[in-house]
Every structure is written in C-alpha cells, then in structure tokens.
Amino acid sequence: AGLSHPGARKAFESLEQAGVVIRVGSGRAIKYGLVQGNPFLPLLRELFEREHEQYQDLLQSLRSAIELPETREAWIRSLPPEPRRTVDIELVTSVTAVSRISDKIRSRVMKIEKRWNIIVELHVYTRADRPEIPSDAIVLWTSGESGGTEHSIPLQTRVESEDRSRRMAQVLACLLY
C-alpha cells in the first residue's frame, strides 16, 4: 500500500489496539500475527487490496507522466508519511533537455495532482548533478544506463520495479492474513 516504515508501524499499532493483530515472538524485530476469528479480517483484506490497487495506479500514472525519451532515471525519494501530501520526484536528463522536460512533465503531472489530491514536486538533474538514489526510493524509470556512477541500489527496469512492488504486496498480505 506504499506505507513508509513509520506508517506501517503506526498501522500495526492501531490494528493491535483494535484486536486484529497480536505481537508474536521476541527479539529486536517486532512481528505480528493475526488474531484468528476476528470478524474484521475479510474487510481488512479487501481494504488492503483496494489500497494496493490505488497505490499501483498512482505509481503507473506517475511513470506515464515522466516517460519521455529524454528521461534517463526517475524515482520518488520517499513517500510522504501521510496520504495526500507532497510527493518528491527526482529525475535525471541531459543538459540540453532540462528546461524542456520540466515544462512537459509539469503539464502532465497537473492532471495527476488533481485526481489524487497531491502535490508533485519535480526535481530535475543532469548526470553531473545527480544525487544518489536512496535505498528506500521507489524507482519509476531507468534507461538502464549507469553513466559510470555508483548507485546505492541496482537500476531496475519499470517491469522489474512493478514486479518487486507486487511481490512485496503479496508478502504483506500474507503477513496480515
């Protein structure tokens, strides 16, 4: 569902207070298990599936907006802690395309902002100015070119990134059910 670690922790704490999950095991990692027989489980499963679909739809909309021949790489630095806030997209392009791509993507993103009630901040860089991709970033696009620079995470194609998101959602769904 695109939750950050603090957001997931807060959600699990709320689910624990509601009697849906219970802490299990011991050690540094906090683990949760389902309280069997809880009448809310089917409803929560449906809610999670719908949230995940909306999250994937938002990511696909953002990918479509930045999908231009000039786009070398693009990622979301991190999701906002609360829904309906600012989403920072960082994008790498050639020096000659910086101003042109900014205007083009900005016009495409306006529709997404309106539909999802979010604000998208676009940060455009050249390869020389490119910041390091954070390990928890959501990769939206990559041309597969490394440009001779080191990355904190391996570059992924859009299909690989979507597949990774789908697998993570399945694992989370299994943990909840």
PDB file of N, CA and C in Angstrom, residues 4 11 64 143:
ATOM      1  N   SER A   4       5.297   3.916   4.506  1.00  0.00           N
ATOM      2  CA  SER A   4       6.668   4.040   4.986  1.00  0.00           C
ATOM      3  C   SER A   4       6.806   3.149   6.220  1.00  0.00           C
ATOM      4  N   ALA A  11       0.249   1.738  11.679  1.00  0.00           N
ATOM      5  CA  ALA A  11      -0.905   0.935  11.260  1.00  0.00           C
ATOM      6  C   ALA A  11      -0.987  -0.345  12.081  1.00  0.00           C
ATOM      7  N   SER A  64       3.867   7.096 -16.292  1.00  0.00           N
ATOM      8  CA  SER A  64       3.418   7.564 -17.604  1.00  0.00           C
ATOM      9  C   SER A  64       3.747   9.038 -17.803  1.00  0.00           C
ATOM     10  N   SER A 143      16.772   4.105 -17.754  1.00  0.00           N
ATOM     11  CA  SER A 143      17.092   3.730 -19.129  1.00  0.00           C
ATOM     12  C   SER A 143      18.047   2.550 -19.137  1.00  0.00           C
TER      13      SER A 143
END
